[in-house]
Each structure stands twice: as C-alpha cells, then as structure tokens.
Amino acid sequence: QKEVEQDPGPLSVPEGAIVSLNCTYSNSAFQYFMWYRQYSRKGPELLMYTYSSGNKEDGRFTAQVDKSSKYISLFIRDSQPSDSATYLCAMILYSGAGSYQLTFGKGTKLSVIP
Amino acid sequence: GAGVSQSPSNKVTEKGKDVELRCDPISGHTALYWYRQSLGQGLEFLIYFQGNSAPDKSGLPSDRFSAERTGGSVSTLTIQRTQQEDSAVYLCASSFSGTAGSGNTIYFGEGSWLTVV
C-alpha cells in the first residue's frame, strides 16, 4: 500500500459545481497536510496548508483533515474554468533534527467545463 | 530572484549522453529539493539539501544520478548515460528552512522537461 493514495481522475464538472478532491494516507505520523495546484507545463503552487484536524477556508477553497480516518479533502466552491488543473495532496512527517519527509499523492486532474 | 529558476526548460538528448539540469533557488532559501514527475505519476523525491548539512540522497534512483549544491545556492542535477526511462519533468523547489510546522512554504520552479530519444 502506498503511503498516500489519490484518485488520478480525470474529474470533469460543470462550471459552478462544488468539487471534492480526496487523499488517504497510511502513516499516522504525518503531521502537516498541503494541497498544490499544477497547471499544464507549470510547477506546482501551494494552495492550502494545515496541520490539525478540522476545516480551513481560503476563499472558494476549503481544506479538511480527518486524522482519525487518515483522510484529507479539498473542496472548491463555485468552480471556474480557471480551476482546471491537476491537484496534488502532500504530507509532511517531521522527524526532528532538521529531517523530514515530504510525500505527494499522484494528483487528480480536474476539468471545469464552461 | 523572484522565484525558483530552472534551466533548461526543455532538453532533448540522445540515449547514452549526459545531461545537466540547473536550479537557482529563491534568494535566502536554505532548503532545496529535486523531484521527478513522469507522465501519469506523482512527484518522486530525488534529493534534498539543507544548508551545510549532508544532502539526503535517498531518492536518487541509480548511481547515474547525482546532484550538488555550490555555495549553498545553485544546484545542478546530473544524469549520466541517459536512458529513455529518464524522460520526465525534473522539478526543483526551495524553502526558507528545512523545518516544517511554521507554515513553511515550498516553492517550485517550472521544471526542466527532459526527453531522451
């Protein structure tokens, strides 16, 4: 079992829909959780960062973490064609002494249709 | 600089040749990472530099791959005797420090797109 599982999609939704993107993980030691957005032929850019269970909102984006279920989600409200991209979840396991492990999911490709 | 800069942005090379990929991190960032992203695959960790510490090379797939970071800034990833399976996007990233927990943000470059023919 991979440490981080993410459905690669592709996911296609109409403009204005609510999008739900999810990742599961197996290592309960992961402490920090992030979502990156990657446009075609671009590098990933950080969207959301959280370290506790619960919800974190930023505009149309909500990141949700459930550590008991080892499950994280990214919700996009009122989706726009400009949201079409690949979304990658990422997790950090910090082992101290300046050493940490950053693991990415494979990414979900999202298309928002006008 | 304003962001992480990588060069070349695109490279086509013949099988068996050596290639060098360059990364110029954001000024002041002490941590530098190299990742590889193949078509349909996630980001594969290659190597991590943090300040003057010994690099974490645990992700390098074979001894054909090596990387160095000179003066704590610019890094070069070298692939010797390239193979077709080396074709991928090589992404460099940097962060202010190597410690998480402070909302530390990892910034990626645009990547170097390598094609081995």
PDB file of C-alpha atoms in Angstrom:
ATOM      1  CA  GLN A   1       0.000   0.000   0.000  1.00  0.00           C
ATOM      2  CA  LYS A   2       1.359   3.394  -0.979  1.00  0.00           C
ATOM      3  CA  GLU A   3       1.734   5.894   1.819  1.00  0.00           C
ATOM      4  CA  VAL A   4      -0.518   8.409   0.077  1.00  0.00           C
ATOM      5  CA  GLU A   5      -3.360   7.408  -2.231  1.00  0.00           C
ATOM      6  CA  GLN A   6      -5.088   9.866  -4.537  1.00  0.00           C
ATOM      7  CA  ASP A   7      -7.597   9.109  -7.286  1.00  0.00           C
ATOM      8  CA  PRO A   8      -5.993  10.346 -10.515  1.00  0.00           C
ATOM      9  CA  GLY A   9      -9.321  11.103 -12.169  1.00  0.00           C
ATOM     10  CA  PRO A  10      -9.799  12.692 -14.586  1.00  0.00           C
ATOM     11  CA  LEU A  11     -12.644  14.555 -12.970  1.00  0.00           C
ATOM     12  CA  SER A  12     -14.899  16.681 -15.145  1.00  0.00           C
ATOM     13  CA  VAL A  13     -17.506  19.030 -13.669  1.00  0.00           C
ATOM     14  CA  PRO A  14     -19.709  21.857 -14.974  1.00  0.00           C
ATOM     15  CA  GLU A  15     -18.871  25.430 -14.081  1.00  0.00           C
ATOM     16  CA  GLY A  16     -20.312  26.414 -10.716  1.00  0.00           C
ATOM     17  CA  ALA A  17     -20.229  22.901  -9.277  1.00  0.00           C
ATOM     18  CA  ILE A  18     -18.723  22.009  -5.913  1.00  0.00           C
ATOM     19  CA  VAL A  19     -15.622  19.891  -6.374  1.00  0.00           C
ATOM     20  CA  SER A  20     -14.372  17.397  -3.812  1.00  0.00           C
ATOM     21  CA  LEU A  21     -10.816  16.072  -4.071  1.00  0.00           C
ATOM     22  CA  ASN A  22      -9.537  13.475  -1.637  1.00  0.00           C
ATOM     23  CA  CYS A  23      -6.458  11.686  -0.401  1.00  0.00           C
ATOM     24  CA  THR A  24      -5.985   8.885   2.067  1.00  0.00           C
ATOM     25  CA  TYR A  25      -2.786   8.029   3.858  1.00  0.00           C
ATOM     26  CA  SER A  26      -1.487   5.112   5.819  1.00  0.00           C
ATOM     27  CA  ASN A  27       1.171   6.649   8.086  1.00  0.00           C
ATOM     28  CA  SER A  28      -0.440   8.191  11.143  1.00  0.00           C
ATOM     29  CA  ALA A  29       2.793  10.071  11.837  1.00  0.00           C
ATOM     30  CA  PHE A  30       2.103  12.573   9.044  1.00  0.00           C
ATOM     31  CA  GLN A  31       1.679  15.927  10.731  1.00  0.00           C
ATOM     32  CA  TYR A  32       1.230  18.575   8.055  1.00  0.00           C
ATOM     33  CA  PHE A  33      -1.010  18.495   5.035  1.00  0.00           C
ATOM     34  CA  MET A  34      -0.954  20.563   1.886  1.00  0.00           C
ATOM     35  CA  TRP A  35      -2.732  20.921  -1.419  1.00  0.00           C
ATOM     36  CA  TYR A  36      -0.879  22.033  -4.540  1.00  0.00           C
ATOM     37  CA  ARG A  37      -2.337  23.089  -7.868  1.00  0.00           C
ATOM     38  CA  GLN A  38      -0.398  22.379 -11.043  1.00  0.00           C
ATOM     39  CA  TYR A  39      -1.351  23.863 -14.380  1.00  0.00           C
ATOM     40  CA  SER A  40      -0.232  22.145 -17.553  1.00  0.00           C
ATOM     41  CA  ARG A  41       3.529  22.509 -18.101  1.00  0.00           C
ATOM     42  CA  LYS A  42       3.931  24.523 -14.900  1.00  0.00           C
ATOM     43  CA  GLY A  43       5.380  23.760 -11.499  1.00  0.00           C
ATOM     44  CA  PRO A  44       3.057  23.015  -8.548  1.00  0.00           C
ATOM     45  CA  GLU A  45       1.921  26.008  -6.498  1.00  0.00           C
ATOM     46  CA  LEU A  46       0.802  25.804  -2.888  1.00  0.00           C
ATOM     47  CA  LEU A  47      -2.935  26.323  -2.327  1.00  0.00           C
ATOM     48  CA  MET A  48      -3.586  25.311   1.255  1.00  0.00           C
ATOM     49  CA  TYR A  49      -1.554  24.235   4.278  1.00  0.00           C
ATOM     50  CA  THR A  50      -2.890  22.814   7.524  1.00  0.00           C
ATOM     51  CA  TYR A  51      -1.683  20.741  10.431  1.00  0.00           C
ATOM     52  CA  SER A  52      -4.714  19.979  12.530  1.00  0.00           C
ATOM     53  CA  SER A  53      -7.911  18.051  12.089  1.00  0.00           C
ATOM     54  CA  GLY A  54     -10.805  20.198  11.003  1.00  0.00           C
ATOM     55  CA  ASN A  55     -11.509  22.687   8.250  1.00  0.00           C
ATOM     56  CA  LYS A  56      -9.528  25.597   6.905  1.00  0.00           C
ATOM     57  CA  GLU A  57     -11.089  28.046   4.478  1.00  0.00           C
ATOM     58  CA  ASP A  58      -9.484  30.361   1.957  1.00  0.00           C
ATOM     59  CA  GLY A  59     -11.920  31.995  -0.421  1.00  0.00           C
ATOM     60  CA  ARG A  60     -13.582  29.319  -2.531  1.00  0.00           C
ATOM     61  CA  PHE A  61     -11.257  26.628  -1.191  1.00  0.00           C
ATOM     62  CA  THR A  62     -11.713  24.556   1.970  1.00  0.00           C
ATOM     63  CA  ALA A  63      -9.162  22.041   3.192  1.00  0.00           C
ATOM     64  CA  GLN A  64     -10.416  19.348   5.533  1.00  0.00           C
ATOM     65  CA  VAL A  65      -8.308  16.960   7.580  1.00  0.00           C
ATOM     66  CA  ASP A  66      -9.574  13.933   9.491  1.00  0.00           C
ATOM     67  CA  LYS A  67      -6.585  12.415  11.259  1.00  0.00           C
ATOM     68  CA  SER A  68      -8.624   9.656  12.868  1.00  0.00           C
ATOM     69  CA  SER A  69      -9.635   8.372   9.445  1.00  0.00           C
ATOM     70  CA  LYS A  70      -6.351   9.375   7.786  1.00  0.00           C
ATOM     71  CA  TYR A  71      -8.282  11.253   5.137  1.00  0.00           C
ATOM     72  CA  ILE A  72      -7.905  14.745   3.719  1.00  0.00           C
ATOM     73  CA  SER A  73     -10.094  16.661   1.305  1.00  0.00           C
ATOM     74  CA  LEU A  74     -10.056  19.823  -0.742  1.00  0.00           C
ATOM     75  CA  PHE A  75     -13.388  21.408  -1.627  1.00  0.00           C
ATOM     76  CA  ILE A  76     -13.726  24.005  -4.354  1.00  0.00           C
ATOM     77  CA  ARG A  77     -16.951  26.013  -4.341  1.00  0.00           C
ATOM     78  CA  ASP A  78     -18.375  27.731  -7.415  1.00  0.00           C
ATOM     79  CA  SER A  79     -15.777  26.070  -9.603  1.00  0.00           C
ATOM     80  CA  GLN A  80     -14.439  28.064 -12.545  1.00  0.00           C
ATOM     81  CA  PRO A  81     -12.798  27.001 -15.817  1.00  0.00           C
ATOM     82  CA  SER A  82      -9.608  28.571 -14.463  1.00  0.00           C
ATOM     83  CA  ASP A  83      -9.624  25.906 -11.727  1.00  0.00           C
ATOM     84  CA  SER A  84      -8.889  23.284 -14.390  1.00  0.00           C
ATOM     85  CA  ALA A  85      -5.569  21.821 -13.319  1.00  0.00           C
ATOM     86  CA  THR A  86      -4.042  18.867 -11.547  1.00  0.00           C
ATOM     87  CA  TYR A  87      -4.398  18.970  -7.761  1.00  0.00           C
ATOM     88  CA  LEU A  88      -1.805  17.206  -5.648  1.00  0.00           C
ATOM     89  CA  CYS A  89      -2.054  16.461  -1.976  1.00  0.00           C
ATOM     90  CA  ALA A  90       1.160  16.411   0.042  1.00  0.00           C
ATOM     91  CA  MET A  91       2.058  15.435   3.578  1.00  0.00           C
ATOM     92  CA  ILE A  92       4.988  16.031   5.863  1.00  0.00           C
ATOM     93  CA  LEU A  93       6.380  13.759   8.511  1.00  0.00           C
ATOM     94  CA  TYR A  94       8.797  15.748  10.633  1.00  0.00           C
ATOM     95  CA  SER A  95      11.270  13.567  12.467  1.00  0.00           C
ATOM     96  CA  GLY A  96      13.177  16.358  14.131  1.00  0.00           C
ATOM     97  CA  ALA A  97      16.865  17.265  13.907  1.00  0.00           C
ATOM     98  CA  GLY A  98      16.125  19.113  10.680  1.00  0.00           C
ATOM     99  CA  SER A  99      14.949  15.990   8.918  1.00  0.00           C
ATOM    100  CA  TYR A 100      11.551  15.495   7.390  1.00  0.00           C
ATOM    101  CA  GLN A 101       9.779  13.516   4.738  1.00  0.00           C
ATOM    102  CA  LEU A 102       7.515  15.183   2.186  1.00  0.00           C
ATOM    103  CA  THR A 103       5.278  12.793   0.266  1.00  0.00           C
ATOM    104  CA  PHE A 104       2.963  13.682  -2.613  1.00  0.00           C
ATOM    105  CA  GLY A 105      -0.116  11.984  -3.985  1.00  0.00           C
ATOM    106  CA  LYS A 106      -0.184  11.292  -7.717  1.00  0.00           C
ATOM    107  CA  GLY A 107      -2.559  14.168  -8.375  1.00  0.00           C
ATOM    108  CA  THR A 108      -6.146  14.437  -9.623  1.00  0.00           C
ATOM    109  CA  LYS A 109      -6.728  16.073 -12.987  1.00  0.00           C
ATOM    110  CA  LEU A 110      -9.739  18.390 -12.854  1.00  0.00           C
ATOM    111  CA  SER A 111     -11.555  19.923 -15.785  1.00  0.00           C
ATOM    112  CA  VAL A 112     -14.256  22.556 -15.219  1.00  0.00           C
ATOM    113  CA  ILE A 113     -16.475  22.821 -18.267  1.00  0.00           C
ATOM    114  CA  PRO A 114     -17.985  26.257 -19.071  1.00  0.00           C
TER     115      PRO A 114
ATOM    116  CA  GLY B   1      15.328  36.086  -7.696  1.00  0.00           C
ATOM    117  CA  ALA B   2      11.581  36.340  -7.697  1.00  0.00           C
ATOM    118  CA  GLY B   3      11.052  32.611  -7.944  1.00  0.00           C
ATOM    119  CA  VAL B   4      12.808  29.300  -8.377  1.00  0.00           C
ATOM    120  CA  SER B   5      14.532  29.347 -11.738  1.00  0.00           C
ATOM    121  CA  GLN B   6      15.333  26.195 -13.678  1.00  0.00           C
ATOM    122  CA  SER B   7      17.256  25.662 -16.889  1.00  0.00           C
ATOM    123  CA  PRO B   8      16.989  24.404 -19.494  1.00  0.00           C
ATOM    124  CA  SER B   9      13.209  24.451 -19.650  1.00  0.00           C
ATOM    125  CA  ASN B  10      13.307  21.778 -22.338  1.00  0.00           C
ATOM    126  CA  LYS B  11      16.040  19.321 -23.236  1.00  0.00           C
ATOM    127  CA  VAL B  12      16.077  16.604 -25.862  1.00  0.00           C
ATOM    128  CA  THR B  13      19.076  14.321 -25.667  1.00  0.00           C
ATOM    129  CA  GLU B  14      20.241  11.089 -27.200  1.00  0.00           C
ATOM    130  CA  LYS B  15      20.307   7.921 -25.171  1.00  0.00           C
ATOM    131  CA  GLY B  16      23.686   7.491 -23.524  1.00  0.00           C
ATOM    132  CA  LYS B  17      24.518  11.185 -23.307  1.00  0.00           C
ATOM    133  CA  ASP B  18      24.981  13.053 -20.033  1.00  0.00           C
ATOM    134  CA  VAL B  19      22.727  15.962 -19.100  1.00  0.00           C
ATOM    135  CA  GLU B  20      22.958  18.704 -16.503  1.00  0.00           C
ATOM    136  CA  LEU B  21      19.922  20.468 -15.111  1.00  0.00           C
ATOM    137  CA  ARG B  22      20.312  23.662 -13.157  1.00  0.00           C
ATOM    138  CA  CYS B  23      18.277  25.139 -10.330  1.00  0.00           C
ATOM    139  CA  ASP B  24      18.586  28.619  -8.883  1.00  0.00           C
ATOM    140  CA  PRO B  25      16.517  28.769  -5.677  1.00  0.00           C
ATOM    141  CA  ILE B  26      14.823  31.783  -4.178  1.00  0.00           C
ATOM    142  CA  SER B  27      17.386  34.043  -2.552  1.00  0.00           C
ATOM    143  CA  GLY B  28      17.760  33.269   1.142  1.00  0.00           C
ATOM    144  CA  HIS B  29      16.186  29.828   0.952  1.00  0.00           C
ATOM    145  CA  THR B  30      18.368  27.272   2.679  1.00  0.00           C
ATOM    146  CA  ALA B  31      16.459  24.148   1.687  1.00  0.00           C
ATOM    147  CA  LEU B  32      16.483  22.859  -1.881  1.00  0.00           C
ATOM    148  CA  TYR B  33      14.711  19.800  -3.290  1.00  0.00           C
ATOM    149  CA  TRP B  34      14.745  17.904  -6.557  1.00  0.00           C
ATOM    150  CA  TYR B  35      11.710  15.900  -7.662  1.00  0.00           C
ATOM    151  CA  ARG B  36      10.925  13.937 -10.799  1.00  0.00           C
ATOM    152  CA  GLN B  37       7.475  13.784 -12.329  1.00  0.00           C
ATOM    153  CA  SER B  38       6.740  11.258 -15.043  1.00  0.00           C
ATOM    154  CA  LEU B  39       3.594  11.201 -17.167  1.00  0.00           C
ATOM    155  CA  GLY B  40       0.705   9.971 -15.058  1.00  0.00           C
ATOM    156  CA  GLN B  41       2.892   9.642 -11.997  1.00  0.00           C
ATOM    157  CA  GLY B  42       3.177  11.706  -8.873  1.00  0.00           C
ATOM    158  CA  LEU B  43       6.170  13.625  -7.674  1.00  0.00           C
ATOM    159  CA  GLU B  44       9.082  11.328  -6.954  1.00  0.00           C
ATOM    160  CA  PHE B  45      11.585  12.649  -4.399  1.00  0.00           C
ATOM    161  CA  LEU B  46      15.182  12.599  -5.591  1.00  0.00           C
ATOM    162  CA  ILE B  47      17.416  14.612  -3.264  1.00  0.00           C
ATOM    163  CA  TYR B  48      17.225  17.263  -0.546  1.00  0.00           C
ATOM    164  CA  PHE B  49      19.809  19.854   0.506  1.00  0.00           C
ATOM    165  CA  GLN B  50      19.548  21.783   3.769  1.00  0.00           C
ATOM    166  CA  GLY B  51      22.155  24.406   4.480  1.00  0.00           C
ATOM    167  CA  ASN B  52      25.594  22.911   5.012  1.00  0.00           C
ATOM    168  CA  SER B  53      24.276  19.520   6.112  1.00  0.00           C
ATOM    169  CA  ALA B  54      24.975  16.372   4.146  1.00  0.00           C
ATOM    170  CA  PRO B  55      22.285  16.001   1.478  1.00  0.00           C
ATOM    171  CA  ASP B  56      19.564  13.373   1.719  1.00  0.00           C
ATOM    172  CA  LYS B  57      20.205  11.333  -1.425  1.00  0.00           C
ATOM    173  CA  SER B  58      17.823   8.535  -0.545  1.00  0.00           C
ATOM    174  CA  GLY B  59      15.577   9.157  -3.552  1.00  0.00           C
ATOM    175  CA  LEU B  60      18.176   9.010  -6.307  1.00  0.00           C
ATOM    176  CA  PRO B  61      17.116   6.051  -8.482  1.00  0.00           C
ATOM    177  CA  SER B  62      20.583   4.907  -9.551  1.00  0.00           C
ATOM    178  CA  ASP B  63      24.232   5.868  -9.445  1.00  0.00           C
ATOM    179  CA  ARG B  64      23.773   7.574 -12.812  1.00  0.00           C
ATOM    180  CA  PHE B  65      22.074  10.377 -10.918  1.00  0.00           C
ATOM    181  CA  SER B  66      23.996  12.885  -8.835  1.00  0.00           C
ATOM    182  CA  ALA B  67      23.462  16.395  -7.585  1.00  0.00           C
ATOM    183  CA  GLU B  68      25.491  19.090  -5.992  1.00  0.00           C
ATOM    184  CA  ARG B  69      24.805  22.453  -4.499  1.00  0.00           C
ATOM    185  CA  THR B  70      27.561  25.007  -4.634  1.00  0.00           C
ATOM    186  CA  GLY B  71      27.875  27.801  -2.126  1.00  0.00           C
ATOM    187  CA  GLY B  72      24.558  26.893  -0.582  1.00  0.00           C
ATOM    188  CA  SER B  73      22.684  28.317  -3.541  1.00  0.00           C
ATOM    189  CA  VAL B  74      22.630  26.997  -7.124  1.00  0.00           C
ATOM    190  CA  SER B  75      22.187  23.268  -7.594  1.00  0.00           C
ATOM    191  CA  THR B  76      22.964  21.026 -10.545  1.00  0.00           C
ATOM    192  CA  LEU B  77      21.344  17.646 -11.134  1.00  0.00           C
ATOM    193  CA  THR B  78      23.442  15.444 -13.417  1.00  0.00           C
ATOM    194  CA  ILE B  79      22.190  12.363 -15.200  1.00  0.00           C
ATOM    195  CA  GLN B  80      24.902  10.250 -16.776  1.00  0.00           C
ATOM    196  CA  ARG B  81      24.388   7.824 -19.664  1.00  0.00           C
ATOM    197  CA  THR B  82      20.739   8.818 -20.020  1.00  0.00           C
ATOM    198  CA  GLN B  83      18.127   6.159 -20.678  1.00  0.00           C
ATOM    199  CA  GLN B  84      14.681   6.532 -22.212  1.00  0.00           C
ATOM    200  CA  GLU B  85      13.056   5.895 -18.837  1.00  0.00           C
ATOM    201  CA  ASP B  86      14.772   9.061 -17.577  1.00  0.00           C
ATOM    202  CA  SER B  87      12.362  11.111 -19.704  1.00  0.00           C
ATOM    203  CA  ALA B  88      10.354  13.192 -17.257  1.00  0.00           C
ATOM    204  CA  VAL B  89       9.940  16.641 -15.789  1.00  0.00           C
ATOM    205  CA  TYR B  90      12.598  17.421 -13.223  1.00  0.00           C
ATOM    206  CA  LEU B  91      11.260  19.879 -10.668  1.00  0.00           C
ATOM    207  CA  CYS B  92      13.328  21.888  -8.259  1.00  0.00           C
ATOM    208  CA  ALA B  93      11.865  23.515  -5.159  1.00  0.00           C
ATOM    209  CA  SER B  94      13.162  25.619  -2.314  1.00  0.00           C
ATOM    210  CA  SER B  95      12.001  26.741   1.090  1.00  0.00           C
ATOM    211  CA  PHE B  96      13.178  29.185   3.718  1.00  0.00           C
ATOM    212  CA  SER B  97      14.203  26.415   6.059  1.00  0.00           C
ATOM    213  CA  GLY B  98      14.121  22.670   6.209  1.00  0.00           C
ATOM    214  CA  THR B  99      11.745  22.579   9.130  1.00  0.00           C
ATOM    215  CA  ALA B 100       8.031  22.237   8.865  1.00  0.00           C
ATOM    216  CA  GLY B 101       5.483  23.406  11.368  1.00  0.00           C
ATOM    217  CA  SER B 102       5.791  27.122  10.845  1.00  0.00           C
ATOM    218  CA  GLY B 103       3.719  27.322   7.716  1.00  0.00           C
ATOM    219  CA  ASN B 104       6.934  26.969   5.761  1.00  0.00           C
ATOM    220  CA  THR B 105       6.114  27.126   2.084  1.00  0.00           C
ATOM    221  CA  ILE B 106       7.879  25.076  -0.550  1.00  0.00           C
ATOM    222  CA  TYR B 107       8.112  26.907  -3.872  1.00  0.00           C
ATOM    223  CA  PHE B 108       8.547  25.005  -7.107  1.00  0.00           C
ATOM    224  CA  GLY B 109      10.192  26.026 -10.332  1.00  0.00           C
ATOM    225  CA  GLU B 110       8.614  25.461 -13.724  1.00  0.00           C
ATOM    226  CA  GLY B 111      10.623  22.298 -14.274  1.00  0.00           C
ATOM    227  CA  SER B 112      13.071  21.019 -16.832  1.00  0.00           C
ATOM    228  CA  TRP B 113      11.333  18.807 -19.394  1.00  0.00           C
ATOM    229  CA  LEU B 114      13.762  16.070 -20.393  1.00  0.00           C
ATOM    230  CA  THR B 115      13.198  13.808 -23.372  1.00  0.00           C
ATOM    231  CA  VAL B 116      15.652  11.005 -24.092  1.00  0.00           C
ATOM    232  CA  VAL B 117      15.432   9.686 -27.641  1.00  0.00           C
TER     233      VAL B 117
END
